[in-house]
XYZ file of C-alpha atoms in Angstrom:
706
model
C -39.309 15.563 -5.064
C -39.517 15.554 -8.944
C -38.683 12.278 -10.615
C -36.025 12.190 -13.533
C -34.745 9.569 -15.879
C -31.048 9.168 -16.787
C -29.835 8.766 -20.147
C -26.877 6.643 -19.171
C -25.771 3.834 -21.027
C -24.272 1.804 -17.869
C -27.101 -0.174 -16.433
C -25.321 -0.488 -13.299
C -24.842 3.280 -12.690
C -28.290 3.873 -13.739
C -29.807 1.303 -11.109
C -27.638 3.083 -8.581
C -29.104 6.438 -9.174
C -32.508 5.367 -9.324
C -32.251 3.504 -6.060
C -30.793 6.765 -4.674
C -33.668 8.809 -5.796
C -36.100 5.892 -4.425
C -34.268 6.110 -1.089
C -34.489 9.641 -0.699
C -38.270 9.490 -1.465
C -38.697 6.810 1.236
C -36.621 8.807 3.738
C -38.777 11.894 3.140
C -41.819 9.738 3.685
C -40.390 8.493 6.980
C -40.111 4.726 5.813
C -36.304 4.676 6.005
C -34.726 5.475 9.314
C -32.261 8.568 9.736
C -29.389 6.120 10.587
C -29.916 3.667 7.575
C -30.295 6.601 5.292
C -27.166 8.408 6.524
C -25.216 5.378 5.910
C -26.644 4.938 2.260
C -26.207 8.635 1.119
C -22.541 8.502 2.601
C -21.653 5.410 0.446
C -22.863 7.604 -2.379
C -20.741 10.597 -1.647
C -23.181 12.893 0.002
C -22.012 14.256 3.237
C -24.156 16.471 5.869
C -22.499 19.677 6.147
C -22.231 21.844 9.313
C -25.013 23.900 8.050
C -28.253 21.879 8.433
C -30.237 21.171 5.250
C -27.534 21.018 2.856
C -24.886 18.558 1.739
C -21.321 18.397 0.640
C -21.183 16.118 -2.650
C -17.639 14.414 -2.756
C -16.708 13.754 -6.407
C -14.186 10.703 -6.569
C -11.222 11.181 -9.291
C -8.963 8.119 -8.985
C -5.305 9.110 -8.758
C -6.763 12.710 -9.237
C -7.165 12.661 -12.918
C -9.588 14.692 -15.049
C -9.949 15.315 -18.724
C -10.317 18.888 -19.522
C -14.239 17.729 -20.497
C -14.583 16.112 -16.989
C -13.257 19.400 -15.305
C -15.504 21.589 -17.280
C -18.536 19.073 -16.406
C -17.825 19.618 -12.607
C -17.612 23.349 -13.112
C -21.103 23.342 -14.919
C -22.424 21.206 -12.047
C -21.063 23.518 -9.338
C -22.862 26.482 -11.201
C -26.119 24.559 -11.383
C -26.461 22.718 -7.948
C -23.748 24.147 -5.746
C -21.785 27.494 -5.076
C -19.669 27.933 -8.264
C -16.531 26.890 -6.463
C -14.593 23.755 -6.585
C -12.872 22.589 -3.496
C -9.759 20.150 -4.250
C -8.965 17.919 -1.576
C -5.882 16.010 0.024
C -7.215 12.764 -1.573
C -7.421 14.280 -4.913
C -11.119 14.564 -4.822
C -13.244 17.498 -5.772
C -15.962 18.658 -3.330
C -18.828 20.996 -3.935
C -21.113 22.497 -1.165
C -24.373 23.594 -0.349
C -26.201 21.145 -2.324
C -30.043 20.041 -1.928
C -30.477 16.361 -1.155
C -33.204 16.136 -3.253
C -31.123 17.226 -6.407
C -28.495 14.549 -5.847
C -29.627 11.834 -8.116
C -29.744 14.451 -10.904
C -26.372 15.680 -10.197
C -24.915 12.350 -10.151
C -26.567 11.323 -13.596
C -25.035 14.550 -15.023
C -21.479 13.625 -13.747
C -21.653 10.019 -14.994
C -22.193 11.538 -18.626
C -18.590 11.912 -18.663
C -17.639 9.054 -16.541
C -17.304 10.823 -13.007
C -18.693 9.060 -10.163
C -19.581 9.919 -6.482
C -20.027 6.245 -5.561
C -18.259 5.180 -2.045
C -16.482 8.518 -2.127
C -17.685 8.812 1.677
C -18.641 6.266 4.317
C -17.302 2.928 5.545
C -15.809 1.961 2.082
C -12.759 1.926 -0.155
C -12.357 5.618 -0.636
C -10.667 7.251 -3.494
C -7.545 5.255 -4.573
C -4.705 8.074 -4.628
C -1.302 8.266 -6.597
C 1.405 10.472 -6.822
C 0.544 13.271 -9.422
C 3.852 12.724 -11.131
C 2.975 9.005 -12.217
C 3.601 8.554 -15.709
C 5.906 11.473 -16.313
C 8.090 11.218 -13.075
C 11.905 11.031 -14.085
C 12.492 8.874 -11.211
C 9.580 6.314 -11.299
C 10.831 2.637 -12.130
C 7.272 2.389 -13.969
C 4.061 4.157 -14.272
C 1.594 3.049 -11.281
C -1.236 4.650 -12.980
C -2.607 1.492 -14.775
C -2.418 -0.463 -11.371
C -4.173 2.277 -9.342
C -6.830 2.303 -11.796
C -7.163 -1.442 -11.672
C -7.502 -1.198 -8.049
C -10.033 1.596 -7.967
C -12.172 -0.365 -10.533
C -12.131 -3.847 -8.848
C -13.179 -2.608 -5.374
C -15.698 -0.132 -6.667
C -19.105 -1.447 -5.738
C -17.430 -4.980 -4.512
C -19.464 -6.433 -1.914
C -16.540 -6.995 0.229
C -15.902 -3.355 0.818
C -19.374 -1.798 1.185
C -20.485 -1.583 4.777
C -17.032 -2.296 6.898
C -16.569 -1.000 10.308
C -14.424 2.080 8.716
C -13.093 3.670 5.934
C -10.234 2.316 3.789
C -7.417 4.459 2.145
C -5.264 3.189 -0.577
C -2.110 5.282 -2.295
C 0.375 4.424 -5.006
C 3.699 6.241 -4.877
C 5.620 6.715 -7.975
C 9.076 6.286 -6.686
C 10.890 5.525 -3.351
C 10.573 9.166 -2.669
C 6.971 8.314 -1.569
C 5.151 11.436 -2.474
C 1.827 9.652 -2.007
C 2.588 9.037 1.660
C 2.360 5.146 1.489
C 3.045 5.070 5.165
C 0.029 6.902 6.242
C -2.566 4.594 4.338
C -4.291 1.388 5.107
C -2.630 0.190 2.026
C 0.483 1.934 0.381
C 2.450 0.702 -2.461
C 5.779 1.767 -3.744
C 6.757 0.466 -7.183
C 9.893 -1.925 -7.391
C 11.702 -4.018 -9.938
C 13.403 -7.105 -9.801
C 15.252 -9.484 -12.142
C 13.802 -12.873 -11.676
C 15.301 -15.618 -14.008
C 16.863 -13.033 -16.113
C 13.564 -10.964 -16.591
C 12.687 -7.554 -15.388
C 9.538 -8.081 -13.037
C 7.345 -5.500 -11.459
C 6.161 -5.540 -8.204
C 5.412 -3.180 -5.070
C 6.681 -2.675 -1.502
C 3.279 -2.987 0.232
C 2.652 -1.212 3.610
C -0.487 -1.923 5.511
C -2.397 -0.379 8.562
C -1.145 3.169 8.427
C -3.116 6.103 9.321
C -3.307 9.556 10.902
C -6.169 10.842 12.714
C -6.206 11.617 16.487
C -3.855 8.619 16.986
C -1.244 8.337 14.165
C 0.405 5.017 13.192
C 3.078 4.356 10.579
C 2.121 1.503 8.216
C 3.898 -2.011 8.677
C 5.676 -3.438 5.747
C 3.516 -6.635 4.649
C 5.483 -7.328 1.498
C 9.003 -6.019 0.341
C 8.293 -7.159 -3.000
C 4.705 -8.188 -4.389
C 4.371 -9.040 -8.030
C 1.807 -6.622 -9.613
C -0.701 -9.445 -10.515
C -0.729 -10.356 -6.649
C -1.455 -7.100 -5.590
C -5.393 -6.768 -5.931
C -5.937 -10.363 -4.454
C -3.809 -9.521 -1.404
C -5.845 -6.285 -0.835
C -9.167 -8.532 -0.963
C -7.807 -10.837 1.463
C -6.964 -8.126 3.805
C -10.279 -6.385 3.503
C -12.126 -9.639 4.304
C -10.397 -10.088 7.324
C -10.882 -6.199 8.289
C -14.766 -6.631 7.319
C -14.888 -9.783 9.757
C -12.683 -8.984 12.623
C -12.772 -5.048 12.588
C -14.517 -2.852 15.316
C -17.811 -1.813 14.409
C -19.171 -0.083 17.853
C -16.365 2.229 18.911
C -16.181 4.524 15.825
C -12.625 5.694 17.555
C -11.167 2.084 17.304
C -12.646 0.989 13.866
C -9.630 1.676 11.691
C -7.331 -1.293 10.303
C -4.376 0.092 12.293
C -6.479 -0.632 15.531
C -7.082 -4.129 14.542
C -3.656 -4.794 14.005
C -2.731 -3.301 17.088
C -5.206 -5.390 19.023
C -4.386 -8.902 17.644
C -0.722 -8.288 16.484
C 0.705 -8.415 13.217
C 1.588 -11.946 13.325
C -2.124 -13.300 13.661
C -3.270 -10.556 11.405
C -1.067 -12.048 8.515
C -2.276 -15.372 9.435
C -5.907 -14.668 9.045
C -5.170 -12.881 5.744
C -3.714 -16.140 4.471
C -6.893 -18.039 5.486
C -8.877 -16.115 3.086
C -6.753 -17.074 0.024
C -8.954 -19.907 -0.711
C -12.119 -18.087 -0.856
C -11.409 -15.004 -3.076
C -12.616 -14.711 -6.410
C -9.396 -14.620 -8.271
C -5.915 -15.506 -7.292
C -4.294 -13.190 -9.927
C -5.275 -10.116 -11.587
C -3.025 -9.162 -14.418
C -2.773 -5.412 -15.484
C -1.735 -5.050 -18.985
C 0.063 -1.886 -18.431
C 1.770 -1.968 -21.957
C -2.021 -1.664 -23.309
C -2.747 1.041 -21.021
C -3.563 4.359 -23.234
C -0.861 6.547 -22.463
C -1.403 10.355 -22.184
C -0.803 12.020 -25.333
C 0.934 15.417 -25.898
C -1.642 18.076 -27.482
C -1.599 18.242 -31.193
C 0.881 20.889 -32.474
C -0.376 24.350 -32.884
C 0.466 26.809 -35.551
C -0.263 29.967 -33.531
C -1.351 31.233 -30.061
C -3.542 34.142 -29.060
C -1.741 37.244 -28.178
C -0.421 37.309 -24.808
C 2.023 39.279 -22.352
C 3.475 38.473 -19.092
C 2.844 41.307 -16.731
C 5.579 40.241 -14.128
C 8.682 38.634 -15.667
C 10.486 38.571 -12.353
C 7.516 36.410 -11.080
C 7.744 34.409 -13.955
C 11.035 33.241 -13.638
C 10.482 32.458 -9.939
C 7.496 30.335 -11.038
C 9.540 28.301 -13.561
C 12.121 27.550 -10.701
C 9.415 26.338 -8.320
C 6.322 24.908 -10.226
C 7.813 23.620 -13.336
C 9.956 20.299 -14.006
C 10.922 18.465 -17.048
C 9.113 15.186 -17.579
C 10.737 11.896 -18.199
C 9.429 12.327 -21.878
C 12.145 14.480 -23.131
C 11.405 17.819 -24.394
C 8.343 18.123 -22.612
C 7.693 20.049 -19.080
C 5.021 19.917 -16.492
C 3.923 22.792 -14.489
C 2.001 22.949 -11.056
C -0.680 25.347 -10.375
C -0.897 26.516 -6.632
C -4.433 26.608 -5.510
C -4.756 28.532 -2.398
C -6.720 26.412 0.145
C -7.767 24.130 -2.778
C -10.598 26.698 -3.994
C -11.254 27.555 -7.531
C -14.001 29.064 -8.912
C -16.064 27.510 -11.916
C -15.813 30.656 -14.016
C -12.056 30.769 -13.764
C -11.819 27.090 -14.346
C -13.699 27.519 -17.687
C -11.428 30.347 -18.509
C -8.188 28.354 -17.899
C -9.713 25.077 -19.633
C -10.125 27.138 -22.907
C -6.856 29.035 -22.754
C -4.731 26.076 -21.920
C -6.244 23.252 -24.002
C -4.203 23.916 -27.186
C -0.994 23.680 -25.143
C -1.478 21.016 -22.610
C -2.393 17.134 -22.335
C -5.889 16.276 -21.902
C -4.966 15.008 -18.387
C -5.118 17.354 -15.432
C -4.053 16.043 -12.127
C -5.384 17.053 -8.537
C -2.536 17.009 -6.299
C -2.457 15.734 -2.842
C -1.594 19.269 -1.492
C -4.642 20.743 -3.076
C -3.273 21.926 -6.493
C -3.219 20.993 -9.875
C -0.670 19.560 -12.436
C -0.591 20.385 -16.208
C 1.169 17.968 -18.400
C 3.064 17.696 -21.832
C 3.959 21.473 -22.302
C 6.495 22.275 -24.754
C 9.166 24.698 -23.326
C 8.144 27.458 -26.116
C 4.775 27.353 -24.510
C 5.587 27.806 -20.831
C 5.518 31.684 -21.152
C 2.041 31.447 -22.742
C 0.767 29.064 -19.927
C 1.930 31.115 -17.208
C 0.141 34.084 -18.927
C -3.083 32.566 -18.914
C -2.434 31.469 -15.210
C -1.418 34.995 -14.569
C -4.559 36.568 -16.202
C -6.841 33.998 -13.963
C -4.860 34.986 -10.730
C -3.525 31.346 -10.362
C 0.294 31.935 -11.084
C 1.825 32.148 -7.681
C 5.336 30.748 -7.679
C 6.136 28.415 -4.431
C 4.190 25.061 -5.328
C 4.701 22.635 -2.342
C 6.876 24.939 -0.777
C 6.732 26.466 2.803
C 4.359 28.970 1.383
C 1.755 26.565 -0.066
C -0.077 25.519 3.003
C -2.504 22.616 3.104
C -5.704 22.929 4.981
C -9.050 21.199 5.529
C -12.218 23.058 5.266
C -12.438 23.250 9.257
C -15.269 25.218 10.699
C -16.385 26.546 7.331
C -18.360 23.440 6.543
C -17.331 20.339 8.554
C -19.391 19.085 11.277
C -16.216 18.205 13.387
C -14.319 21.359 12.903
C -13.345 22.905 16.314
C -11.690 25.927 15.183
C -10.880 27.780 11.900
C -8.120 26.180 9.502
C -8.699 28.104 6.421
C -8.660 31.457 8.121
C -5.299 30.922 9.859
C -3.777 29.350 6.724
C -4.426 32.519 4.909
C -2.822 34.591 7.417
C 0.125 32.232 7.738
C 0.759 32.227 3.723
C 0.510 36.219 3.933
C 3.209 36.301 6.803
C 5.764 34.107 4.653
C 4.880 36.091 1.282
C 5.353 39.434 3.188
C 8.146 38.803 5.812
C 10.058 35.683 4.566
C 9.861 36.074 0.693
C 13.003 33.802 -0.116
C 11.135 31.049 1.390
C 8.984 30.603 -1.634
C 11.875 28.170 -2.948
C 11.998 26.236 0.157
C 10.288 22.930 -0.219
C 11.727 21.309 2.670
C 9.402 22.525 5.193
C 5.849 21.665 4.842
C 2.801 23.431 6.735
C -0.402 21.601 7.109
C -3.508 22.598 9.041
C -6.467 20.790 10.266
C -9.769 22.026 12.033
C -9.714 19.272 14.447
C -7.556 16.300 15.674
C -8.514 14.031 12.732
C -5.811 15.016 10.383
C -7.772 15.841 7.248
C -5.404 18.650 6.619
C -2.586 16.076 7.427
C -0.965 18.154 10.276
C 0.308 14.702 11.860
C 2.855 14.501 8.991
C 3.898 18.214 8.587
C 7.335 19.741 9.437
C 5.083 22.434 11.120
C 1.543 21.192 11.767
C -1.494 22.926 13.470
C -5.048 21.287 14.401
C -7.858 23.125 15.621
C -8.553 23.167 19.525
C -10.051 25.390 22.434
C -8.862 26.555 25.426
C -10.689 28.124 28.760
C -9.917 31.353 30.448
C -12.079 32.933 33.004
C -14.996 31.039 32.304
C -14.928 31.721 28.630
C -13.775 29.585 25.860
C -11.264 30.828 23.083
C -10.185 29.059 19.738
C -6.782 27.513 20.126
C -4.062 25.618 17.947
C -2.133 22.480 18.932
C 1.311 23.017 17.372
C 3.110 19.910 16.180
C 6.559 19.708 14.675
C 8.842 17.263 13.024
C 6.610 15.148 10.785
C 7.442 14.486 7.126
C 8.570 11.808 4.571
C 11.835 9.954 5.013
C 11.466 7.629 1.754
C 10.642 4.034 0.822
C 7.752 3.847 2.853
C 9.154 5.170 6.010
C 7.707 8.301 7.624
C 7.650 10.494 10.541
C 4.748 11.451 12.552
C 4.998 14.880 14.201
C 5.401 15.538 18.135
C 2.467 17.471 19.863
C 4.569 20.230 21.509
C 2.092 22.856 22.877
C -1.137 24.412 22.518
C -1.520 28.303 21.848
C -4.339 30.774 21.360
C -5.300 30.754 17.507
C -4.565 34.440 17.209
C -1.057 33.527 18.222
C -0.540 31.461 15.252
C 1.516 33.904 13.302
C 3.711 34.602 16.116
C 4.511 30.611 16.294
C 5.432 30.616 12.878
C 7.687 33.603 13.241
C 9.338 32.278 16.288
C 10.054 28.791 14.404
C 11.528 30.191 11.424
C 13.358 32.918 13.218
C 15.082 30.515 15.511
C 15.844 28.049 12.559
C 17.296 31.065 10.471
C 19.612 31.947 13.508
C 20.816 28.589 15.033
C 20.573 25.750 12.309
C 23.741 24.556 10.938
C 24.933 24.908 7.199
C 22.647 22.848 4.889
C 20.696 21.487 8.153
C 17.286 20.641 7.023
C 14.222 21.452 9.615
C 13.585 18.064 10.849
C 17.202 17.595 11.316
C 17.340 20.738 13.345
C 14.365 19.655 15.297
C 15.900 16.291 16.244
C 19.044 18.062 17.190
C 17.323 20.659 19.694
C 14.827 18.277 20.846
C 11.063 18.603 21.598
C 11.589 20.375 24.955
C 13.854 23.081 23.339
C 10.815 23.994 21.264
C 8.364 23.850 24.090
C 10.326 26.430 25.899
C 10.645 28.448 22.761
C 6.973 28.778 22.291
C 5.847 28.637 25.858
C 5.376 32.461 26.309
C 2.927 32.285 23.465
C 0.814 29.897 25.369
C 0.348 32.286 28.461
C -3.271 33.047 28.792
C -2.880 35.534 31.414
C -2.513 38.500 29.258
C -5.456 37.755 26.718
C -7.278 40.504 24.650
C -10.831 40.348 23.281
C -9.585 39.587 20.225
C -8.141 36.400 21.160
C -11.910 35.197 21.827
C -12.648 35.736 18.117
C -11.816 33.046 15.712
C -9.946 33.754 12.418
C -12.486 35.270 9.826
C -15.327 35.728 12.309
C -16.780 38.741 13.847
C -18.419 37.262 17.013
C -16.940 35.628 20.169
C -15.727 31.985 19.585
C -18.279 29.208 20.666
C -17.435 25.417 20.155
C -20.193 24.079 17.965
C -19.369 20.377 17.253
C -21.774 18.342 15.259
C -22.091 14.499 14.439
C -19.320 13.614 12.322
C -20.215 11.761 9.222
C -16.853 11.064 7.620
C -17.099 7.167 8.660
C -20.894 6.677 8.849
C -22.682 5.683 11.847
C -23.618 2.403 13.423
C -26.916 1.104 12.582
C -28.359 -1.240 15.394
C -32.108 -1.116 14.860
C -33.452 -4.606 14.665
C -36.034 -4.058 11.746
C -33.397 -2.151 10.053
C -30.685 -4.928 10.403
C -33.431 -7.496 9.253
C -34.165 -5.404 6.073
C -30.421 -5.034 5.185
C -30.133 -9.004 5.329
C -32.810 -9.035 2.985
C -31.359 -6.621 0.722
C -28.066 -8.447 0.853
C -30.078 -11.648 -0.464
C -31.439 -9.728 -3.394
C -27.894 -8.379 -4.314
C -26.876 -12.047 -3.937
C -29.652 -13.141 -6.433
C -28.668 -10.663 -8.788
C -25.085 -11.756 -8.740
C -26.059 -15.425 -8.969
C -28.177 -14.552 -12.206
C -24.947 -12.871 -13.611
C -22.517 -15.672 -12.764
C -20.837 -13.594 -10.417
C -20.270 -16.405 -7.972
C -17.966 -14.716 -5.575
C -20.181 -11.585 -5.322
C -23.083 -13.708 -4.450
C -21.281 -15.690 -1.736
C -20.080 -12.424 -0.051
C -23.698 -11.065 -0.046
C -25.214 -14.330 1.231
C -22.336 -14.017 3.930
C -23.228 -10.449 4.928
C -27.101 -11.643 5.098
C -25.987 -14.306 7.650
C -24.246 -11.851 9.979
C -27.012 -8.917 9.654
C -29.623 -11.365 10.377
C -27.646 -12.903 13.346
C -26.923 -9.218 14.433
C -30.536 -8.208 14.357
C -31.531 -11.493 16.515
C -28.901 -10.872 19.006
C -30.047 -7.021 19.322
C -33.452 -8.147 20.209
C -32.027 -10.217 22.999
C -30.077 -7.358 24.286
C -26.558 -8.588 22.934
C -24.674 -6.101 20.942
C -21.651 -7.314 19.204
C -18.823 -5.032 18.102
C -17.285 -7.265 15.400
C -18.635 -9.739 12.854
C -16.605 -12.667 14.253
C -17.833 -11.647 17.473
C -21.526 -12.031 16.224
C -20.941 -15.111 14.798
C -19.621 -16.644 18.110
C -22.327 -14.925 20.187
C -25.120 -16.222 17.886
C -23.756 -19.893 18.836
C -23.568 -18.933 22.492
C -27.218 -17.551 22.703
C -29.068 -19.282 20.047
C -27.666 -22.644 19.035
C -26.265 -23.618 22.359
C -29.615 -22.962 23.841
C -31.597 -24.905 21.212
C -33.235 -22.006 19.650
C -31.657 -22.572 16.363
C -30.049 -25.844 14.928
C -27.715 -26.456 12.187
C -25.945 -29.552 11.143
C -22.866 -28.380 12.997
C -23.111 -24.846 14.626
C -23.587 -21.526 13.033
C -20.021 -20.498 12.987
C -19.088 -23.665 10.814
C -22.161 -22.943 8.645
C -21.100 -19.181 7.917
C -17.320 -19.385 7.862
C -17.810 -22.310 4.793
C -17.017 -19.066 2.733
C -13.287 -19.473 3.726
C -13.064 -23.147 3.073
C -14.543 -23.357 -0.275
C -13.332 -21.862 -3.800
C -16.121 -19.258 -5.295
C -17.545 -21.917 -7.674
C -20.996 -21.937 -9.014
C -21.933 -25.168 -6.998
C -20.825 -23.939 -3.869
C -22.163 -20.274 -4.359
C -25.825 -21.547 -5.106
C -25.769 -23.903 -2.017
C -24.280 -21.311 0.499
C -26.865 -18.825 -0.844
C -29.698 -21.049 -0.124
C -28.542 -21.632 3.146
C -28.481 -18.004 3.876
C -31.791 -17.560 2.413
C -33.368 -20.269 4.631
C -31.511 -18.684 7.621
C -33.057 -15.354 6.883
C -36.713 -16.744 6.813
C -36.203 -18.800 10.125
C -35.091 -15.556 11.699
C -37.653 -13.559 10.518
C -40.205 -16.033 11.746
C -38.341 -15.977 15.150
C -38.519 -12.325 15.313
C -42.241 -12.097 14.447
C -42.932 -14.748 17.212
C -40.835 -12.605 19.670
C -42.561 -9.456 18.942
C -45.868 -10.871 19.282
C -44.860 -12.418 22.775
C -43.480 -9.229 23.930
C -45.600 -7.607 26.712
C -47.509 -4.416 25.585
C -46.017 -1.211 27.046
C -48.383 1.193 28.931
């Protein structure tokens, strides 16, 4: 692998990239285990694809924002390192595929030249902070949540608290009570509120915690009906510290925050969160939203290139379905429907140059895999449409039933069971050709995932599908689990879809036809789809679709998945969306030492809180290593701390002034001062040295294996 040097001015970012290059080299040389390296690269946005030997790189765009230059930079990167395609995700990221691992440090350095990061885009970290794409221009918003989403993103990026948790954390900010960022399905969801306190208007958030989709969806619980904005980040930090210490680390399927709350109860969870208040680095994080650089309209243009609209009727439909007036009077925003979130780099550059004169330098990736263009004058809408039409991206029906959300599924994901993109294309064609008037229907949402993990958000869809399989005559065929009745209620309340029935994948179009025809024929006037579903009930829809689940009359075509030519075969790999559990003794001790190195650097920089948390992590990692050497495997940090006292302190193998738990949990009882940081770090360093000596003696005493 060739070495390189970045020209970045930010020394922290430069150190990150050089460290990645170093770890790749050590991995190639066999000096770093596969388990350890996987964890490291995931935290740098590098995800192993279904196809061996290549990587997906996830580019992290807080609240989905791209400047036009950043958009162009990503297109250039995709041309040079990937497949000249940009995949827009439901978490407002951009993914590129088929990247060589050895080229990722260089790729990252080029992205950072325009302030774009891949840090913590995957792995057991705080993932991308999402927000309503309309934030800042939403006519219904009490205030712009963008500055607060940005502050949250920056506060937790590289934060020691959120580097190696048991599982990922997802955060979302909605712009209004319509909850278009789906606060109810996130680990943290925020909805802006305004209160009058002592005669003054005070900004705050309704805060929801411990929501999530996946195979077992949980609706988030309300932690605060109103939390002032400067208290939000400290609250999130408190919760993350509790999740880091008490969250599951062995069973990946039980490691999300929703399971911790379910296990210990919400009351106990809140008590533990309150206990952390003393130790956090700051009790208030004010965000000067008034000083936030507002998105500016484009400069006036005297003339535009010659243009024409090929389909005036379609243009009128596009204006009705894809365009809305901003809260800034006289300006409009336009949504771009991107089928399955895929847009080529050449087309992207074409649009960037054509649209630059008439849109703001602030393009948002939407949570349903599209784009939002802002600050368009009414007289420029026709020109914008013509540019989109020329590029093949002028379809009306954004966020309608005809705008289907789907994850990559078996195209590239290790966990994909059956095709999600193939069936999505077919269903969009069914709506376009057989139900053209539904392009105006924004009530019904169709969402598809390639497996039960809900990356395509099928669990909150009016009509959802997730990939599955069925058996018939000793053969396996691709299948779809049908879910109905999910969606947004508002103000942090959501609906989880019901699993109704499983059908062969090739019958997906007939499922959609049956549902739409039944709804059209039997619904009451102005009755929304979910209202109709509630009135008829789950059993009614099971019986409606039951004939399509019959596998006694299969054809050869049913054994071939969408977009494939060969018979279907399940081929599920090892999922990496949450990293893996690292339990090798030597690796754990190495990690404990690395935490001390990070702590020393934080002390040198006066970052007392960071130094303390690195020292805490070193305590836990070293204790876990020694316990593992004794055959004891802990599944939470607090369990490791308790077990160390049981197996090492109580047996006299280690001694402390009190015990190990009291020593380690000083972290909760002290303010993060310089004095405490240095003393606590020294204790952690001493413990690591003692642990190293103990491990070396144990290794020497171990019998030699024949």
